[in-house]
XYZ file of N, CA, C and O in Angstrom:
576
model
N -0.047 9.735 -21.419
C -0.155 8.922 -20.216
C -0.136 9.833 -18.991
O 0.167 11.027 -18.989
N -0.503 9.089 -17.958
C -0.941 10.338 -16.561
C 0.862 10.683 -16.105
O 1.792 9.878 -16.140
N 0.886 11.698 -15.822
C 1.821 11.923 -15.075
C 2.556 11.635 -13.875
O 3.773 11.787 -13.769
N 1.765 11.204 -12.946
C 1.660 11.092 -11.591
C 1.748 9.566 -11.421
O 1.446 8.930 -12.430
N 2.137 8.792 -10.233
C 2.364 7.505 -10.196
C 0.932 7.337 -9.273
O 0.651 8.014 -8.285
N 0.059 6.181 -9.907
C -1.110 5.312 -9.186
C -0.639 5.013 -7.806
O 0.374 4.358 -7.564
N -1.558 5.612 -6.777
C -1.292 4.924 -5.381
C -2.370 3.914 -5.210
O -2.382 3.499 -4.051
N -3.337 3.344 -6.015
C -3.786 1.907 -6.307
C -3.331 0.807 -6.457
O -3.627 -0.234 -5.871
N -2.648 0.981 -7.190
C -1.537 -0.316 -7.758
C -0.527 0.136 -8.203
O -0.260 0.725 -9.251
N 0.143 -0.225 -7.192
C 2.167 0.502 -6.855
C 2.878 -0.117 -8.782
O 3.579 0.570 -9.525
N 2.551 -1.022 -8.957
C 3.561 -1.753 -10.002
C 2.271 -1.328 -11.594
O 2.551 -2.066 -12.538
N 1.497 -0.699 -11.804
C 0.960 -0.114 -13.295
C 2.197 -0.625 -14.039
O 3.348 -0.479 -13.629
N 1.896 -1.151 -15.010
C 2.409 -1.588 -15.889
C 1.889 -0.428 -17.349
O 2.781 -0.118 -18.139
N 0.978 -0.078 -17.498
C 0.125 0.497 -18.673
C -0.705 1.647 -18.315
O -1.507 1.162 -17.517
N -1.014 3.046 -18.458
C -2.331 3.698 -18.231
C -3.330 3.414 -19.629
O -3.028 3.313 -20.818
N -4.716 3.333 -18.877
C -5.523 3.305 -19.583
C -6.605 4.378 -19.945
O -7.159 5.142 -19.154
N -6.838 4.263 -21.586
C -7.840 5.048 -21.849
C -9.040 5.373 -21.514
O -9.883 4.717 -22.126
N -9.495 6.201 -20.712
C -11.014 6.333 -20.276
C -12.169 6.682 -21.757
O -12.208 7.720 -22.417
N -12.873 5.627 -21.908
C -13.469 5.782 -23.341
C -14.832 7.340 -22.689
O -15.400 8.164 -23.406
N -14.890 7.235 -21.683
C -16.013 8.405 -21.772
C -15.454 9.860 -21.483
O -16.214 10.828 -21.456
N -14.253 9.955 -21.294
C -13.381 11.570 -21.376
C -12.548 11.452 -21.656
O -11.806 12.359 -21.278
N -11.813 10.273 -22.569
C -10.553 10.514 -23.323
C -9.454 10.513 -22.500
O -8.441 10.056 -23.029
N -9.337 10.928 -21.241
C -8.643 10.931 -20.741
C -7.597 9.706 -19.644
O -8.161 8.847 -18.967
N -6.284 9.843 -19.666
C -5.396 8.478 -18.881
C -5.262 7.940 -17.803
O -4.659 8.777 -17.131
N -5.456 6.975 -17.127
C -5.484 6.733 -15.675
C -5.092 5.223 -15.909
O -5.350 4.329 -16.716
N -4.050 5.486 -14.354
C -3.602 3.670 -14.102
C -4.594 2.814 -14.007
O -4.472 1.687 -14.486
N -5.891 3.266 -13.287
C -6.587 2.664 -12.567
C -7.896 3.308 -12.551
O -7.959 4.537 -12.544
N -9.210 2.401 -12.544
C -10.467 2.891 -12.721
C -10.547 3.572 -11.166
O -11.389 4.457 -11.013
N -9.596 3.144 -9.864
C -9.649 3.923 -8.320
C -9.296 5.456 -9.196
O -10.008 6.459 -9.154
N -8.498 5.363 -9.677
C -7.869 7.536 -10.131
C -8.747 7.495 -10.840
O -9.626 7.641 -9.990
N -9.309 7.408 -11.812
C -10.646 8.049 -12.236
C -11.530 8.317 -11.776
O -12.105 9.347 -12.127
N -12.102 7.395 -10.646
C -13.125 7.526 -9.543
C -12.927 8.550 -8.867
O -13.886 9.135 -8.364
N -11.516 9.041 -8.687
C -11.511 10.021 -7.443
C -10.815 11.535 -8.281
O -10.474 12.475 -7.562
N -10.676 11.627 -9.643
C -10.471 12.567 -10.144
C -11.673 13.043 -11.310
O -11.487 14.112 -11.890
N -12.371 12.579 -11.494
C -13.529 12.819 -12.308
C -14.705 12.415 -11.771
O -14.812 11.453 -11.011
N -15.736 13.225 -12.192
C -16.790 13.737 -11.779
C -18.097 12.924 -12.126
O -19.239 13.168 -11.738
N -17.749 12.098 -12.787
C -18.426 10.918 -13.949
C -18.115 9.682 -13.629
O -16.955 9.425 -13.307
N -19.305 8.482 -13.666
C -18.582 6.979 -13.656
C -17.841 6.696 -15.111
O -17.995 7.237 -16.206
N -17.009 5.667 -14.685
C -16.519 5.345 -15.346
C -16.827 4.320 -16.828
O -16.842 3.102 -16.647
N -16.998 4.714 -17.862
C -17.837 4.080 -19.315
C -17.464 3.134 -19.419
O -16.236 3.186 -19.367
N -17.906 1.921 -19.587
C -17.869 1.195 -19.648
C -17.558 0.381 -21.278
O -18.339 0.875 -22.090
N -16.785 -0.542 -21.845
C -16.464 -0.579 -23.254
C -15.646 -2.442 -23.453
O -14.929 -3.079 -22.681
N -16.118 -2.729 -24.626
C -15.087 -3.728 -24.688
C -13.525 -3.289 -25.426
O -12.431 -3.853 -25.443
N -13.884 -2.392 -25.829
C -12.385 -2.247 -26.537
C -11.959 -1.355 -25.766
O -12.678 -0.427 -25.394
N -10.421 -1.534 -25.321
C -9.843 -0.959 -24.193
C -8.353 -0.510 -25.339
O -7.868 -1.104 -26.302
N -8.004 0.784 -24.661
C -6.760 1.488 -24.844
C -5.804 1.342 -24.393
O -5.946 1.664 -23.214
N -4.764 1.021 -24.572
C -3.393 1.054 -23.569
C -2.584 2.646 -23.879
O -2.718 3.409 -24.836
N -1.871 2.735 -22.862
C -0.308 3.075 -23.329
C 0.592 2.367 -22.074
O 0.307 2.472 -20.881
N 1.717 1.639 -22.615
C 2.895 0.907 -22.094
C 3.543 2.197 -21.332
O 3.517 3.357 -21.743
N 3.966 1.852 -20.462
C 5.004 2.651 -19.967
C 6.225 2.916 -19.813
O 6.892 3.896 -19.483
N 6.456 1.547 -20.203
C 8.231 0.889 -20.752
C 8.126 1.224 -22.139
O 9.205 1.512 -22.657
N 7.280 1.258 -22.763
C 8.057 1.772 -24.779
C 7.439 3.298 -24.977
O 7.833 3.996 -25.911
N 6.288 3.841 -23.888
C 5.097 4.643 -23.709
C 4.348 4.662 -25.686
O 4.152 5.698 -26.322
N 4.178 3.725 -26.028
C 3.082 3.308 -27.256
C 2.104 3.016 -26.821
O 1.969 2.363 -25.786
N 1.071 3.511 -27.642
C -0.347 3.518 -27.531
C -0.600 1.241 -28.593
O 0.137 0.643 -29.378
N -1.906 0.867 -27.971
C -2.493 0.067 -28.272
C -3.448 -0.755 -28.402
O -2.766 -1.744 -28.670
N -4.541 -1.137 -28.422
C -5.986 -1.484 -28.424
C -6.258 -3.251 -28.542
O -6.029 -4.117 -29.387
N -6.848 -3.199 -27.239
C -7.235 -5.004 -27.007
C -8.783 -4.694 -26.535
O -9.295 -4.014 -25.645
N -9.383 -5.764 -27.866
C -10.929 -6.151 -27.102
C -11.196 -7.292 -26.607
O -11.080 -8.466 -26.959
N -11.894 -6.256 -24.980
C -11.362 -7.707 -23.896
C -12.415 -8.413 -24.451
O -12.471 -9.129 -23.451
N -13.192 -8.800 -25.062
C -13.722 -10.089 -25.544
C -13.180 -11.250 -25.713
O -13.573 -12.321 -25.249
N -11.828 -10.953 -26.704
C -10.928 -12.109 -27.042
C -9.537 -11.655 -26.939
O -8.759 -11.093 -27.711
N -9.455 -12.253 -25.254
C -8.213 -11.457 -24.309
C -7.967 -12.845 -24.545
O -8.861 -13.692 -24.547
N -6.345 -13.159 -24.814
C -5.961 -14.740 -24.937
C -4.119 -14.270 -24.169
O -3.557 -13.176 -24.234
N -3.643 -15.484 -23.550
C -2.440 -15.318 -23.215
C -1.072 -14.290 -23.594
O -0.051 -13.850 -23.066
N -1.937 -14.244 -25.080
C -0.858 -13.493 -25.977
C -0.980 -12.130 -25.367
O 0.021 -11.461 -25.111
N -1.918 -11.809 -25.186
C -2.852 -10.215 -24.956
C -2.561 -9.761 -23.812
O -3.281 -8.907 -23.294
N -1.162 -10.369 -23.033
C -1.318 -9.943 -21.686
C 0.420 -9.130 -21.569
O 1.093 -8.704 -20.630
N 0.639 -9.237 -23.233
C 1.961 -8.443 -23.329
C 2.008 -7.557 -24.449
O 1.470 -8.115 -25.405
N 2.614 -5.880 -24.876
C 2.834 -5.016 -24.830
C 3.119 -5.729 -26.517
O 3.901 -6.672 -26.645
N 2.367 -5.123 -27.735
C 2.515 -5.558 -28.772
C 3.832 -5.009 -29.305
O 4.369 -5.526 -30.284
N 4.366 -3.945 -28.654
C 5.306 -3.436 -28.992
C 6.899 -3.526 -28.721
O 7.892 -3.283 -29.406
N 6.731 -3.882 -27.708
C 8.358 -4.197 -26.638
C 7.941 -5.459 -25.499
O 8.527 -5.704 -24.444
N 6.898 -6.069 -26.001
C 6.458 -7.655 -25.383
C 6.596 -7.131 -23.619
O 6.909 -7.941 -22.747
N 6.342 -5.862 -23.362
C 6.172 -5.989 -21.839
C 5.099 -6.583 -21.311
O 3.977 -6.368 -21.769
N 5.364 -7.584 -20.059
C 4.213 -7.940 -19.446
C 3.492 -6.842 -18.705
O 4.164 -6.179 -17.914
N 2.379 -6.598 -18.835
C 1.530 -5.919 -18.180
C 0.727 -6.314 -17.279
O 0.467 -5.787 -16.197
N 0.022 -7.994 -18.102
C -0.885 -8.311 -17.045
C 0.044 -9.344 -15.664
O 0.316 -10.545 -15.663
N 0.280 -8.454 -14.794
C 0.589 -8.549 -13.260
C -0.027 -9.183 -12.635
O -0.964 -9.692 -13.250
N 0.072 -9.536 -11.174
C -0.540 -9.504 -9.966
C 0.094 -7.733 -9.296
O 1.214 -7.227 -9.220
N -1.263 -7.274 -8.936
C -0.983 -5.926 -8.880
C -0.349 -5.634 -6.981
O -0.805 -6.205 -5.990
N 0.402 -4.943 -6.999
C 0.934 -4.329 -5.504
C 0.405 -3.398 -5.018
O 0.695 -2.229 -5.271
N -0.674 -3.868 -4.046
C -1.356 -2.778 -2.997
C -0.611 -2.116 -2.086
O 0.316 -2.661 -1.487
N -0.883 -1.150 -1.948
C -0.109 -0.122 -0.738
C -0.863 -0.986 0.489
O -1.954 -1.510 0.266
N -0.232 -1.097 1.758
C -0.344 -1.664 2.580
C -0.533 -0.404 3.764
O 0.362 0.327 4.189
N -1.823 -0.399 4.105
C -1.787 0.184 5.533
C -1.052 -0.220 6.700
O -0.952 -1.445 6.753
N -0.390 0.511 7.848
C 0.627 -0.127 8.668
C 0.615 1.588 9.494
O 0.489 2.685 8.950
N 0.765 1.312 10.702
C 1.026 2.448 11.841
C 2.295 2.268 12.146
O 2.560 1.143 12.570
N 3.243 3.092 12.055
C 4.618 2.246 12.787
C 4.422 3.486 14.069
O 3.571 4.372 14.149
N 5.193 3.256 14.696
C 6.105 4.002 16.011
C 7.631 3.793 16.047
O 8.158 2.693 15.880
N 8.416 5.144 16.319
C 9.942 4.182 16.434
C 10.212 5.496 16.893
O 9.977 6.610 16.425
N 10.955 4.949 18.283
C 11.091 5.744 20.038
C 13.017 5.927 19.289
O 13.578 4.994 18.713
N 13.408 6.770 19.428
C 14.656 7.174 19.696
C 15.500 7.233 21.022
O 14.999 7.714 22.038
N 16.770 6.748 21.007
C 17.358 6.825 22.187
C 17.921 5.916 22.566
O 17.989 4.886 21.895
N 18.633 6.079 24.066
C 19.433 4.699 23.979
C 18.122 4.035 25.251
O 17.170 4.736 25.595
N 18.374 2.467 25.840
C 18.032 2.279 26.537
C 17.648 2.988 27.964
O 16.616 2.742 28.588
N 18.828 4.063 28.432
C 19.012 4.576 29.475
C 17.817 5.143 29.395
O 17.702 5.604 30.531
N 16.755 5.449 28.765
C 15.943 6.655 28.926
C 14.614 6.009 29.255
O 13.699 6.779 29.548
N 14.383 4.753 29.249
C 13.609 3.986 29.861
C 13.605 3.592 31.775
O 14.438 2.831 32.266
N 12.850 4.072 32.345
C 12.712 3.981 33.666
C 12.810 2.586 34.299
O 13.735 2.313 35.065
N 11.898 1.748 33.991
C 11.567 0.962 34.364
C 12.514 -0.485 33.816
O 12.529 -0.917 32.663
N 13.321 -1.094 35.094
C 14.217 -1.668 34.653
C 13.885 -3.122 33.565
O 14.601 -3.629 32.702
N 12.288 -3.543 34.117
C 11.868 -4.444 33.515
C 12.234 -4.181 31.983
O 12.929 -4.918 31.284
N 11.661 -3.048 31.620
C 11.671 -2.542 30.340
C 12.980 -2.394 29.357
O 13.009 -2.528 28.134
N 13.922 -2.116 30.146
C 15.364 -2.439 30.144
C 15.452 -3.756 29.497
O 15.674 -4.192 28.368
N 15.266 -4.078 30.325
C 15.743 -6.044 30.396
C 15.170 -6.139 28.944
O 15.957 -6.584 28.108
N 14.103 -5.841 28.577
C 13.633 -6.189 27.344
C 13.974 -5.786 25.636
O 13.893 -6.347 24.543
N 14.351 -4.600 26.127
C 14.405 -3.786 24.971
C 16.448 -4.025 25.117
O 16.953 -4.370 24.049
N 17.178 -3.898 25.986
C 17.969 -3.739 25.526
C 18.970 -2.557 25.602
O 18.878 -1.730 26.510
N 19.859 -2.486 24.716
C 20.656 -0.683 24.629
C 20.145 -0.166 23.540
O 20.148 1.065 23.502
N 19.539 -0.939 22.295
C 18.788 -0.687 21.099
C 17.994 0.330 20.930
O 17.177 0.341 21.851
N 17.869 1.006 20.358
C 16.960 2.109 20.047
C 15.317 0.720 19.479
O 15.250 -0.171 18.632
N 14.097 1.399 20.745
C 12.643 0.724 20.523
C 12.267 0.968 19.047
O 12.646 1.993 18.481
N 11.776 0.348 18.632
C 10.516 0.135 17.449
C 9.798 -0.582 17.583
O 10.056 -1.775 17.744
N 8.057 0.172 17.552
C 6.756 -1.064 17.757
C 6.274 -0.337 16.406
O 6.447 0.755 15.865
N 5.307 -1.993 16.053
C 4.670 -1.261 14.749
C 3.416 -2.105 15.440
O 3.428 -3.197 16.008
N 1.931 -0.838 15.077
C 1.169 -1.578 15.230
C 0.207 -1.380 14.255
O 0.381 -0.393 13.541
N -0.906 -2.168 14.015
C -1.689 -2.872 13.097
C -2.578 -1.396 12.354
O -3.046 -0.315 12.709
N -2.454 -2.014 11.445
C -3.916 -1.023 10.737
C -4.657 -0.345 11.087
O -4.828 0.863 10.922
N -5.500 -1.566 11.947
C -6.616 -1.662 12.244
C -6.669 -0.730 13.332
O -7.742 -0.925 13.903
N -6.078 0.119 13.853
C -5.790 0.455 15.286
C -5.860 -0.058 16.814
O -5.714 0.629 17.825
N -6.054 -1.096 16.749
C -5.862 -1.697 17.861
C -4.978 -1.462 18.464
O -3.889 -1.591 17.905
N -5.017 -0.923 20.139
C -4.197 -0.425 21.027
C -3.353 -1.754 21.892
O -3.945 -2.229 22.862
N -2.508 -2.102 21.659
C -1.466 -3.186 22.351
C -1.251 -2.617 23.811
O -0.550 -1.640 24.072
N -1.826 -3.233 24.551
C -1.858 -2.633 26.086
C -0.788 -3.013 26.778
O -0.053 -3.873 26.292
N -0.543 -2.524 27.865
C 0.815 -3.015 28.608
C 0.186 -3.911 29.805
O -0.738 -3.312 30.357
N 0.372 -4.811 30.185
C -0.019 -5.213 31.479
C 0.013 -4.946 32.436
O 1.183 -5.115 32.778
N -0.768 -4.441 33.573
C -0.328 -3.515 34.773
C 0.044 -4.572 35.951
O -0.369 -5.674 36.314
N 0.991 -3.697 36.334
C 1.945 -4.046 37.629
C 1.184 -4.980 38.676
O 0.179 -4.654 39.307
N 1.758 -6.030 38.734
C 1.227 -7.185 39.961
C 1.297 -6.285 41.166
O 1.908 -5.217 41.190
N 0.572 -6.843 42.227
C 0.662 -6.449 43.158
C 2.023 -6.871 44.537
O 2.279 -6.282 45.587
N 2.897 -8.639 43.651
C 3.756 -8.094 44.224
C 5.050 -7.357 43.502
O 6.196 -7.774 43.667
N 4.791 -6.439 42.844
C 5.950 -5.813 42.059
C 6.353 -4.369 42.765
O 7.380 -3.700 42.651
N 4.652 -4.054 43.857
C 5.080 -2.603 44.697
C 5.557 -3.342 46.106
O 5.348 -4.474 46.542
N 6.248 -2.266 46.597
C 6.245 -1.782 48.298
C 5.719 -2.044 48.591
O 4.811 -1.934 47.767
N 5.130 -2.786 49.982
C 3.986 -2.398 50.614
C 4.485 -1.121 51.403
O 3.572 -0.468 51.908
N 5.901 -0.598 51.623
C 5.440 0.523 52.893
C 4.862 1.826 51.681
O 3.664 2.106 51.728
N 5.524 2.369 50.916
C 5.139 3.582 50.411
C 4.553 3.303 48.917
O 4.190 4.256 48.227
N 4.478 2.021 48.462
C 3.565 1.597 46.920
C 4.359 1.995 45.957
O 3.651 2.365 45.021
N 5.820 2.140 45.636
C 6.263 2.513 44.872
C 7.323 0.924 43.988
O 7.723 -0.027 44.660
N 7.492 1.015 42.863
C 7.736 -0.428 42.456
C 8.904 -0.628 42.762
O 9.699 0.283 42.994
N 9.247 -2.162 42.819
C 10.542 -2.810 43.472
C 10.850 -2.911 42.179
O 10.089 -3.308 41.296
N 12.602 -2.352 41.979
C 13.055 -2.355 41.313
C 14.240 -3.926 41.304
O 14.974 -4.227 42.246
N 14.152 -4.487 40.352
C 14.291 -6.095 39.885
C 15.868 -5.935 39.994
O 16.604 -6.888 39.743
């Protein structure tokens, strides 16, 4: 069985046999990106469990309820699988004091900040300063 833990699907239950190089992978994604070859295609598929690590052979032709557990130590294998989740975090250290702006204060607190933002990168903008939030003599902001 592969050595290394699948960053495809966090919860592998089984690695499987690659029928065209013999060789083990959680996931047809690690074969794709460690071999040089598509992946062969077959009805009779290989296991090895990872909870008893025994080898075993199901042809998915006549895959039935039974077939979705570990002939050997009845582990369930067939899952709903756990994707790694893309996520950006940010997390500001410090106490409140180190924030200027008292508004910002008010918000956050004495708490040490944490923003997390999206995947996708989308930039969460700040809203800029009303116009009556400055001075009029020297434009500098009124502090609340």
């Amino acid at each position: 069985a592969t050595s290394t833990m699948c960053k495809h699907v966090l919860n592998a239950q089984v690695s499987i046999r690659a029928p065209c190089c013999k060789k083990w992978f959680d996931c047809p994604e690690c074969h794709k990106e460690q071999e040089d070859h598509p992946l062969m295609r077959s009805y009779e598929m290989i296991f090895a469990c990872k909870k008893c690590k025994k080898c075993f052979r199901k042809d998915i032709r006549s895959f039935e309820d039974a077939d979705e557990y570990c002939p050997r130590c009845d582990n369930h294998f067939i899952i709903p699988a756990k994707m790694p989740q893309k996520q950006l975090v940010v997390e500001l250290e410090g106490s409140a004091d180190m924030i200027r702006d008292p508004r910002e204060k008010q918000k956050h607190g004495t708490a040490a900040a944490a923003m997390t933002m999206p995947a996708s990168g989308a930039n969460v903008a700040t809203p800029p300063p009303r116009d009556d939030d400055f001075d009029d003599d020297d434009g500098l902001l009124l502090a609340e």
